[in-house]
C-alpha cells in the first residue's frame, strides 16, 4: 500500500522545532510508539501468532482468545502485555530474538510508514536520540526498529528479568502502557523529556502530552478495524490541543 506523505507544512513545523530544540540542547530526545505509528502492523501480536503457529512455547488452548480475555480483566491490559513476555520463560534471550526476527522476516514487505522512516533519518542526522516506546514485548519490536536504524538499546517495551541468559517471569522495569510509556522513557533518559513524540492511539496520549515542542498524532486504521475509534479519539485531541495530525490512508 502507498501511504500518504506528510504535508509541506508538517515538515516545516518539524524542521523548525528541531532548530529550536537544538538551541537549548545539543542532544535532544524524540520518542515514537511502534505498532500503528511506525509500521502498519502489530509486531507484538504478529510474534505471538508466529509462536502459536510454530508451537514454540507452552500455551493454553485457544491462546489468542486467552490473551484477549486477559486484556479485558479489570479493564486493564497490562497483565496481558506482560504475559506475552512471560510465555518465553526458560528460553534463551538470543533464541527469542531469533524467533522475533524470523516472524518479521516472514512479513514481505513490512508495511513501514516511509514518512516516519524519513523523519527518524532526519533526527539521527541532527544528532537527536530516537527512542521507540511500545506496549508490545520489547524483543518483538526490535526487528522493526532495526529496519528504521534504531538499535535495540533504544527500544523500550515490555520485558521480564533474565535468569542467566534465559527469560524469566518477573516483570522488569515499568509496564510501558499509557503513563508508563512516559515514566519508562524518562527513566531511560535520566529525566529528559522528548522534544518530539508521535503515536497513533489514546494509549500514546500521555507520551504525546510529554513532548516539549512537537506532538504528532498519526492514524491508518480502516473504519471497520478495532483501532479506528481510539485513533480517531487521538486525532480529535490533537485538533483541540493544536498538535500535528496526519492520516496515512
Coordinates of C-alpha atoms in Angstrom, one line a residue:
X1 CA 0.0 0.0 0.0
X2 CA 1.2 3.5 -0.8
X3 CA 0.8 5.7 2.3
X4 CA 0.2 9.5 2.2
X5 CA 3.2 11.7 2.6
X6 CA 3.4 14.4 5.3
X7 CA 2.4 17.8 4.0
X8 CA 4.9 20.6 3.4
X9 CA 3.5 22.4 6.4
X10 CA 4.1 19.4 8.7
X11 CA 7.7 19.1 7.5
X12 CA 8.3 22.8 8.0
X13 CA 7.0 22.7 11.6
X14 CA 9.1 19.6 12.4
X15 CA 12.2 21.2 10.9
X16 CA 11.6 24.5 12.9
X17 CA 11.1 22.5 16.1
X18 CA 14.4 20.7 15.5
X19 CA 16.2 24.0 15.2
X20 CA 14.5 25.3 18.3
X21 CA 15.3 22.2 20.3
X22 CA 19.0 22.2 19.3
X23 CA 19.4 25.8 20.5
X24 CA 19.0 24.6 24.1
X25 CA 20.2 21.0 23.9
X26 CA 22.9 19.5 21.8
X27 CA 21.4 16.0 22.2
X28 CA 17.6 16.3 22.3
X29 CA 15.3 13.2 22.6
X30 CA 12.5 12.1 20.3
X31 CA 10.1 9.2 21.1
X32 CA 7.8 7.1 18.9
X33 CA 5.2 4.5 19.7
X34 CA 5.8 1.4 17.5
X35 CA 2.7 -0.6 16.2
X36 CA 0.4 1.6 14.1
X37 CA 2.8 4.6 14.4
X38 CA 6.0 3.4 12.6
X39 CA 4.5 0.4 10.7
X40 CA 1.0 -0.7 9.7
X41 CA 1.1 -3.9 11.6
X42 CA 1.2 -5.1 15.3
X43 CA 4.6 -6.7 15.6
X44 CA 3.8 -7.8 19.1
X45 CA 0.8 -9.8 18.1
X46 CA 2.5 -11.0 14.9
X47 CA 5.2 -12.5 17.0
X48 CA 2.7 -14.1 19.3
X49 CA 0.9 -15.7 16.3
X50 CA 4.2 -16.9 15.0
X51 CA 4.9 -18.6 18.3
X52 CA 1.4 -20.2 18.2
X53 CA 1.8 -21.4 14.6
X54 CA 5.3 -22.8 15.2
X55 CA 4.4 -24.3 18.6
X56 CA 7.5 -22.7 20.1
X57 CA 6.2 -22.2 23.7
X58 CA 3.7 -23.8 26.0
X59 CA 0.3 -22.1 25.7
X60 CA -3.3 -22.5 26.8
X61 CA -5.8 -23.8 24.3
X62 CA -7.1 -21.0 22.1
X63 CA -4.2 -18.9 23.1
X64 CA -5.2 -15.7 21.3
X65 CA -8.7 -15.9 22.9
X66 CA -7.0 -16.3 26.3
X67 CA -4.8 -13.3 25.6
X68 CA -7.8 -11.1 24.6
X69 CA -9.7 -12.1 27.7
X70 CA -6.7 -11.3 29.9
X71 CA -6.6 -7.9 28.3
X72 CA -10.2 -7.2 29.4
X73 CA -9.5 -8.3 33.0
X74 CA -10.3 -5.4 35.3
X75 CA -10.3 -3.2 32.2
X76 CA -6.5 -3.2 32.4
X77 CA -4.4 -4.9 29.7
X78 CA -1.1 -4.6 31.5
X79 CA -1.1 -8.2 32.8
X80 CA -1.8 -9.4 29.3
X81 CA 1.1 -7.4 27.8
X82 CA 3.4 -8.9 30.5
X83 CA 2.2 -12.4 29.9
X84 CA 3.3 -12.2 26.3
X85 CA 6.9 -11.8 27.6
X86 CA 6.4 -14.4 30.4
X87 CA 5.5 -17.2 28.0
X88 CA 9.1 -17.2 26.9
X89 CA 10.2 -18.4 30.3
X90 CA 13.2 -20.7 30.3
X91 CA 14.2 -19.9 26.7
X92 CA 17.5 -18.0 26.0
X93 CA 17.0 -14.4 25.0
X94 CA 19.1 -15.0 21.9
X95 CA 16.7 -17.7 20.8
X96 CA 13.6 -15.4 21.4
X97 CA 15.3 -12.7 19.4
X98 CA 16.0 -15.1 16.6
X99 CA 12.3 -16.1 16.6
X100 CA 11.2 -12.4 16.6
X101 CA 13.5 -11.7 13.6
X102 CA 12.0 -14.7 11.7
X103 CA 8.5 -13.5 12.5
X104 CA 9.2 -10.1 11.0
X105 CA 11.2 -11.5 8.0
X106 CA 8.1 -13.6 7.1
X107 CA 6.2 -10.3 6.5
X108 CA 7.0 -9.3 2.9
X109 CA 7.2 -6.4 2.8
X110 CA 7.0 -5.0 6.3
X111 CA 4.4 -2.1 5.9
X112 CA 6.6 0.7 7.3
X113 CA 5.3 4.2 7.1
X114 CA 8.0 5.7 4.9
X115 CA 7.4 9.3 6.2
X116 CA 8.3 8.1 9.7
X117 CA 11.4 6.4 8.4
X118 CA 12.4 9.7 6.7
X119 CA 11.7 11.6 10.0
X120 CA 13.9 9.2 12.0
X121 CA 16.7 9.5 9.5
X122 CA 16.4 13.3 9.8
X123 CA 16.5 13.2 13.5
X124 CA 19.5 10.9 13.6
X125 CA 21.3 13.2 11.1
X126 CA 20.7 16.1 13.5
X127 CA 22.3 14.1 16.4
X128 CA 18.9 13.6 18.1
X129 CA 18.5 10.5 20.2
X130 CA 15.5 8.4 19.0
X131 CA 13.6 6.0 21.2
X132 CA 10.8 3.6 20.4
X133 CA 8.4 3.1 23.3
X134 CA 6.0 0.3 22.9
X135 CA 3.4 -1.7 24.9
X136 CA 4.5 -4.8 22.9
X137 CA 7.2 -7.1 24.1
X138 CA 10.5 -5.3 23.5
X139 CA 12.0 -8.3 21.7
X140 CA 9.1 -8.5 19.3
X141 CA 9.6 -4.8 18.2
X142 CA 13.3 -4.9 17.9
X143 CA 13.5 -6.3 14.4
X144 CA 11.1 -3.5 13.2
X145 CA 13.3 -0.9 14.9
X146 CA 16.3 -2.3 13.1
X147 CA 14.7 -1.6 9.8
X148 CA 14.5 2.0 10.8
X149 CA 18.0 2.3 12.0
X150 CA 17.1 2.2 15.7
X151 CA 19.3 -0.1 17.8
X152 CA 17.9 -2.5 20.4
X153 CA 19.1 -0.3 23.4
X154 CA 16.7 2.4 22.1
X155 CA 13.7 0.2 22.1
X156 CA 11.7 0.4 25.4
X157 CA 9.0 -2.2 25.8
X158 CA 7.6 -5.0 28.0
X159 CA 10.3 -7.2 29.4
X160 CA 10.9 -9.8 32.1
X161 CA 14.1 -10.4 34.0
X162 CA 16.7 -12.8 32.8
X163 CA 17.8 -15.9 34.8
X164 CA 21.3 -16.3 33.5
X165 CA 20.8 -16.0 29.7
X166 CA 17.2 -17.3 29.9
X167 CA 13.9 -15.4 30.1
X168 CA 12.3 -15.3 33.5
X169 CA 8.8 -14.4 34.6
X170 CA 9.4 -11.4 36.9
X171 CA 8.5 -8.0 35.5
X172 CA 11.5 -6.0 34.5
X173 CA 11.0 -2.2 34.7
X174 CA 7.9 -0.3 34.1
X175 CA 4.9 -1.6 32.1
X176 CA 5.0 0.7 29.0
X177 CA 1.3 1.5 28.7
X178 CA -0.2 5.0 28.9
X179 CA 1.7 6.9 31.6
X180 CA 4.1 4.0 31.9
X181 CA 5.5 5.0 28.5
X182 CA 6.4 8.4 29.8
X183 CA 7.8 7.0 33.0
X184 CA 9.9 4.4 31.3
X185 CA 11.3 6.9 28.8
X186 CA 12.2 9.4 31.5
X187 CA 13.9 6.6 33.5
X188 CA 16.0 5.8 30.4
X189 CA 16.8 9.4 29.6
X190 CA 17.6 10.5 33.2
X191 CA 14.5 12.7 33.2
X192 CA 15.0 14.4 29.8
X193 CA 11.6 14.9 28.2
X194 CA 11.2 14.3 24.4
X195 CA 11.1 17.4 22.3
X196 CA 9.0 15.4 19.7
X197 CA 6.7 12.5 20.3
X198 CA 4.5 10.5 17.9
X199 CA 1.8 8.0 18.5
X200 CA -1.5 6.7 17.0
X201 CA -3.9 5.8 19.8
X202 CA -5.1 7.0 23.2
X203 CA -2.6 4.6 24.7
X204 CA 0.0 7.1 23.5
X205 CA -1.8 10.2 24.7
X206 CA 0.5 10.8 27.8
X207 CA 3.6 10.3 25.6
X208 CA 2.4 13.0 23.2
X209 CA 1.5 15.3 26.1
X210 CA 5.1 15.0 27.4
X211 CA 6.6 16.4 24.3
X212 CA 8.0 19.9 24.7
X213 CA 7.9 21.1 21.0
X214 CA 6.1 18.7 18.7
X215 CA 3.3 16.2 19.3
X216 CA 2.4 14.2 16.1
X217 CA -0.7 12.0 16.1
X218 CA -0.9 9.6 13.2
X219 CA -3.5 7.1 12.0
X220 CA -4.1 4.4 9.4
X221 CA -6.8 2.1 10.7
X222 CA -9.8 1.5 8.5
X223 CA -13.3 2.2 9.9
X224 CA -14.0 -1.5 10.5
X225 CA -10.8 -2.1 12.4
X226 CA -10.6 -2.3 16.2
X227 CA -8.1 0.6 16.4
X228 CA -10.2 3.1 14.4
X229 CA -12.1 4.6 17.3
X230 CA -9.1 5.1 19.6
X231 CA -7.1 6.6 16.7
X232 CA -9.9 8.9 15.9
X233 CA -10.1 10.0 19.6
X234 CA -6.4 10.9 19.5
X235 CA -6.9 12.8 16.2
X236 CA -9.7 14.8 17.9
X237 CA -7.5 15.5 20.9
X238 CA -4.7 16.6 18.5
X239 CA -7.1 19.1 16.9
X240 CA -8.1 20.5 20.3
X241 CA -4.6 20.7 21.6
X242 CA -3.0 22.2 18.4
X243 CA -0.9 19.1 17.8
X244 CA 0.2 17.9 14.4
X245 CA -2.0 15.2 12.9
X246 CA -1.8 13.0 9.8
X247 CA -3.7 10.1 8.4
X248 CA -1.6 7.8 6.3
X249 CA -4.5 6.4 4.3

